[in-house]
Amino acid sequence: MKRYHVIVIGAGPAGLSAAIEAASHGMTVGLFDENARPGGQLFKQIHKFFGSKEHKAKIRGFRIGEELLAEAEKLGVEVHLNSTVMGIYFPMNKITVSNGESTTSYSGNNIILAAGASENAIPFDGWTLPGVMGAGAAQTLMNLHGVQPGKRILMVGSGNVGLVVGFQLIQSGCQLEAIIDAAPKIGGYGVHAAKVARTGVPFLLSHTIVRAEGTESVTGAVIAQVDEYFQPIPGTERHLDVDTILIATGLTPMSKLAEMTGCDMKEMGGKVPVVDQYGMTSIEGLYAAGDVSGIEEASSAMIGGRIAALAAAAKDGYIEQNEFEKSYSDYQSSLEKLRKGMFAKENRGKTLAVTDEGLPISTNLLKHGFLDEEEITSYPGMTSRQGIHPVIECTQNIPCNPCQDACKFGCIQVGADITRLPIADVKSECKNCGMCVAACPGQAIFLVEEDCGDHMAAVTLPYEFRPLPEVGEKGYGLSRRGEEICPATVLNVRLNPVFDHTAILTIQVPKEMAMRARFYRGSRKD
Amino acid sequence: MSVKIADVIIIGSGIVGSSAAYYCRKKGLSVIVLEAEIIGHGGSSRNGGGVRQSGRDARELPLAMYAVKHIWPNLKEELGVDPEYMQKGYLVCGYNEEHKRGIENRIKVAAAAGIEMTLLQGKDIQEVNPYVSEHVTCAGWTPSDGSANPLTATLGFYKRARELGAQYYTHEVVVKLQIVRGSVKRVLTEKGNVYEGSQIIVAAGYEGRNIIKTVGLDVPVYPRLVDVIITEAAAPMFDHMIGGMSGFYGHQTNHGSFVFGNSTGREQTLGCYADKLYSTAYNPAFICNTVGVDIPALKPLKIIRTWSGWIDMCTDGVPVIGEVKDLPGVILDIGSTGHGFCPGPAVGQTLAEIANGEETSVDISKLAYERFDYATKSKKYYA
Amino acid sequence: MRKLDDRNIDLGEIIPELDDHIIICRCEEITKGEIREAVHMGMFTMTEVKRLLRPGMGLCQGQTCSRYVRNIIAKELGVSPLEIEDNVARPPMRPIELQVFGNEVESE
């Protein structure tokens, strides 16, 4: 039975990063994943990541997966794909692995469990009908298999998964009828919600799904408003004409492998292994990293994987104590940068009234997914001046700063604390290169020329839909809530490889719409 | 310190403990059942579900036969829970001379007790089960054997006993028994609770040994870990119990899934701890191979779970059942050696009869505690 | 003694609820009402409900339904779901054919 210095179970962001870290210290690494492609959730993620450069910000998830895999292979990590770990047996540190044809066993001086999480389901009347599925499943269908999950969709859940997949549904040509959430406010990032809202999708907070209708498959949904105990209020039922209901109500760590080892477990929205600050469980040599030890996201999973592998390397004498402490400290501060801001663990469940800067947090954004007209001038990214200038509609403290790096002319500042709201520097001159518009993972940056003559204004916006509009075509400018508010003419469509598939669309709108028009829709061909 | 009193205190809530509780209640005895974990935690919920008379030591045949004749067929109505008892026979397969001799021995023992068991060879085997491989050259066929669902059978007895007023306490770990004026009368638990009864039934599997030590009793019983596999549901293929002289045993359940057990014998030393019930790394593969050799049609079926359980092995292959001469108050059932499920309810009834001061319906004299008193095997027990 | 360790507590009559018909365990098609009934029959733990009725014994081994079965049992017993133990995890992590599980190949 082959014995590795480190076995890593799961080749997602945490697992790949752990494998890379271990191999970089000279340890032999066996990396096992049940899928045909490594990358875990990364391969379905077509959106650009947040964070900063060290966290691979503004790079699309699947490319991060490709980069990590290449790095792992270069370092000599033995990657076993289509290899399902069937069981894990301590104290022999043994795993049995099946490839669909046969079963083999391996052992490891260290085992790092990075098996990720799976999506939750919620039972309701009719939930067993075809057409009800997890949002993650729909994402796999669309992004890996090019299949629409349905035609008219109801999304249940407004956390980042619901919002991100919601946007991808629109990109795939599906009709997203509504996003509902039993909570009174949107759970995910405001910018993710805004991307969806500006296409016209309504958000219905304090609503729950009561029933899926249909006999052979979903033909409709009944939703209702809920009270403060999340119970449906009689008489508020509404019918939605949908054929697909997607559930995005959270993830649960896939910690069954950990349980099998007998390590200490604790309840945290599902059972998770108890780990110390290095990711080590109560069994020496057994570590857990990434979503399997607690749901966060890919960026923190990557660092968590590295920390666990670093700890294993130090334990087994591959690095000196002072080198270990230095590296650990660096990783830990990188991790802490991600764990700050409005969506940090310590703020979960809290309703914050102001940002770190003392500015009011938009309640309209939290309730409806878009900023109200009155609110837009209070944020440092949204200034008004002559000439073309960036308007950064980023109003929540999230660790993210690719906008700052994108502008070579100093127009956008975030600073050392990457959770600060970006500031539009009124003294710098905007060159209209469009880099900031493309770089913003939240698609929250616009270039606005408030007065380009003839009572017209020009708004440049990020456009991630196909087919691209044609220059000169006439259509409508849509408000932040997706209402057609004015006629619009397409002045320019830029698609530069450096924008990484985000088209930069410039539309001409009436002057008074400069700070209102934020999306474009072509005329319907009647 | 609270003292709870009942006519009978039963330690262990498995098929024997819970059926004893049920029968005691039917006789009007008040009952308290103490369970260290949850109902049916031990072998009762982990075994392969065989309700089998053949292949047994003659000393425990009366119990097995009584259970098959008088108890199993009526349980569904009696308990209000379906134990899924099927009396569709037991086919035990062999493919060499040693296997054939083993089968012939079993036939001899069965015949002596009046159980019909025949030797099948060649095509006669596939007449009974068309899925058996042709490499199986001999088989023993016992039409009166069968199978049941150990989970629902055990929980069914619990449900019924509870309905009739048996008082159950779970997570009550017994640490010692206590003799009061010459009789075993008291049971002390880890939580500091005390239970008192005229009769104390110990039906706690292997843990029973540690319990009875506290009043100066011991039995030659040691634990052995075995594993079981269960598959997804399949279309009905055959409804008799099936096994191999290679050691596997199992059947297709009402649900359609196949359950099979076997053991390599290595489990004691590799990959498991005495106090943890983990599935082992070896047994499942071994079970797959031994089953697959004799019943190749099952090879593409998917296993969805494995589990393990402790067998309390008694050195002479059959349990210790009954009172202890000259130490009144304690009634034992320890060491079922991996085949306690079928006779289980009959053992429960026997223990209830003893507790009630009655003559037992089944002769258990050969299973007495006293048979281990001396090195010399007494003819009383070993003839 | 923990409330749930005394199996003799009187849970009272079972009160039918409007959603008793909803399937909770999809793999084995067990409804909410059946789970509630099992609790009233004396099954105070996940494992006992599972063994009697089969929720959590299907292909997904409780991945989809455990949380809800637990909540239903807890509600019926009037305790927090945290007092109800979770299902035990066992190998294999995914369904695997006998012929694959038994086909042992050495790793080099």
Short mmCIF file of C-alpha atoms in Angstrom, two decimals, chain B residues 38-41 45-46 81 151-152 155-156 158-159 162 166-172 191 193 195 229 231-232 255 257 277-279 284-285 288-289 291-292 298-308, chain C residues 1-2 4-11 28 39-45 47-54 56-59 61 85 87-92 94-104:
data_model
loop_
_atom_site.label_atom_id
_atom_site.label_comp_id
_atom_site.label_asym_id
_atom_site.label_seq_id
_atom_site.Cartn_x
_atom_site.Cartn_y
_atom_site.Cartn_z
CA ILE B 38 -30.27 3.73 22.63
CA ILE B 39 -32.86 1.03 22.01
CA GLY B 40 -31.35 -1.94 20.25
CA HIS B 41 -27.90 -0.38 20.06
CA SER B 45 -29.71 -3.83 15.16
CA ARG B 46 -26.55 -4.93 13.41
CA VAL B 81 -44.90 -3.43 13.80
CA LEU B 151 -34.31 -3.37 13.24
CA THR B 152 -38.09 -3.43 13.12
CA LEU B 155 -38.04 -1.82 17.89
CA GLY B 156 -41.36 -3.60 17.58
CA TYR B 158 -39.74 -2.16 22.44
CA LYS B 159 -42.80 -0.32 21.20
CA ARG B 162 -43.52 0.28 26.32
CA ALA B 166 -42.46 -1.36 30.65
CA GLN B 167 -40.39 1.57 31.89
CA TYR B 168 -37.40 2.25 29.67
CA TYR B 169 -34.40 4.42 30.50
CA THR B 170 -31.73 5.07 27.88
CA HIS B 171 -28.16 6.26 28.33
CA GLU B 172 -28.22 4.48 31.67
CA LYS B 191 -25.31 8.47 36.79
CA ASN B 193 -29.16 5.96 40.02
CA TYR B 195 -32.75 0.27 40.60
CA ILE B 229 -22.87 -4.52 3.80
CA THR B 231 -27.04 -2.58 -1.18
CA GLU B 232 -29.50 -0.30 -2.93
CA HIS B 255 -37.22 -3.24 0.71
CA SER B 257 -31.85 -4.29 -0.74
CA LEU B 277 -17.96 0.49 16.35
CA TYR B 278 -16.22 1.52 13.15
CA SER B 279 -16.60 -0.32 9.90
CA PRO B 284 -16.54 -5.21 3.02
CA ALA B 285 -14.18 -6.23 0.24
CA CYS B 288 -18.16 -8.67 -1.82
CA ASN B 289 -15.78 -11.32 -3.05
CA VAL B 291 -20.80 -13.28 -2.22
CA GLY B 292 -19.76 -12.50 -5.77
CA LEU B 298 -25.30 -9.54 -7.44
CA LYS B 299 -21.92 -8.14 -8.44
CA PRO B 300 -23.22 -5.05 -10.24
CA LEU B 301 -25.42 -4.01 -7.31
CA LYS B 302 -24.30 -0.94 -5.43
CA ILE B 303 -23.43 -1.01 -1.76
CA ILE B 304 -24.75 2.06 0.00
CA ARG B 305 -23.63 1.40 3.54
CA THR B 306 -21.46 -0.81 5.69
CA TRP B 307 -21.60 -1.15 9.44
CA SER B 308 -20.04 -3.24 12.13
CA MET C 1 -31.70 12.30 33.93
CA ARG C 2 -32.08 13.99 30.52
CA LEU C 4 -35.31 12.22 26.51
CA ASP C 5 -33.71 9.34 28.40
CA ASP C 6 -36.94 8.68 30.25
CA ARG C 7 -38.88 6.86 27.57
CA ASN C 8 -41.99 6.81 29.71
CA ILE C 9 -42.86 10.49 29.28
CA ASP C 10 -46.33 11.04 27.94
CA LEU C 11 -46.21 12.86 24.64
CA GLU C 28 -37.43 6.39 0.79
CA VAL C 39 -41.81 9.48 17.78
CA HIS C 40 -45.13 8.78 19.46
CA MET C 41 -44.41 5.06 19.18
CA GLY C 42 -41.38 5.63 21.41
CA MET C 43 -38.63 6.45 18.90
CA PHE C 44 -36.86 9.37 20.55
CA THR C 45 -33.65 9.38 18.51
CA THR C 47 -31.29 6.30 14.77
CA GLU C 48 -34.43 4.69 16.14
CA VAL C 49 -36.70 6.62 13.78
CA LYS C 50 -34.36 5.72 10.95
CA ARG C 51 -34.30 2.03 11.80
CA LEU C 52 -38.05 1.79 12.14
CA LEU C 53 -39.10 3.87 9.14
CA ARG C 54 -36.06 4.23 6.89
CA GLY C 56 -31.88 8.43 5.94
CA MET C 57 -31.38 4.84 4.79
CA GLY C 58 -31.70 5.51 1.10
CA LEU C 59 -29.18 6.32 -1.58
CA GLN C 61 -27.84 8.34 3.34
CA GLU C 85 -28.07 13.27 17.71
CA ASN C 87 -27.03 10.26 11.75
CA VAL C 88 -23.82 8.27 11.99
CA ALA C 89 -21.56 8.37 8.93
CA ARG C 90 -20.30 5.07 7.56
CA PRO C 91 -18.36 4.03 4.48
CA PRO C 92 -18.76 3.90 1.53
CA ARG C 94 -20.70 6.95 -2.44
CA PRO C 95 -22.66 3.93 -3.65
CA ILE C 96 -20.22 1.39 -5.09
CA GLU C 97 -20.78 -1.90 -6.91
CA LEU C 98 -19.85 -5.14 -5.14
CA GLN C 99 -17.62 -6.01 -8.04
CA VAL C 100 -15.73 -2.73 -7.69
CA PHE C 101 -15.48 -2.76 -3.91
CA GLY C 102 -14.23 -6.33 -4.03
CA ASN C 103 -11.83 -5.72 -6.89
CA GLU C 104 -8.81 -4.81 -4.81
#
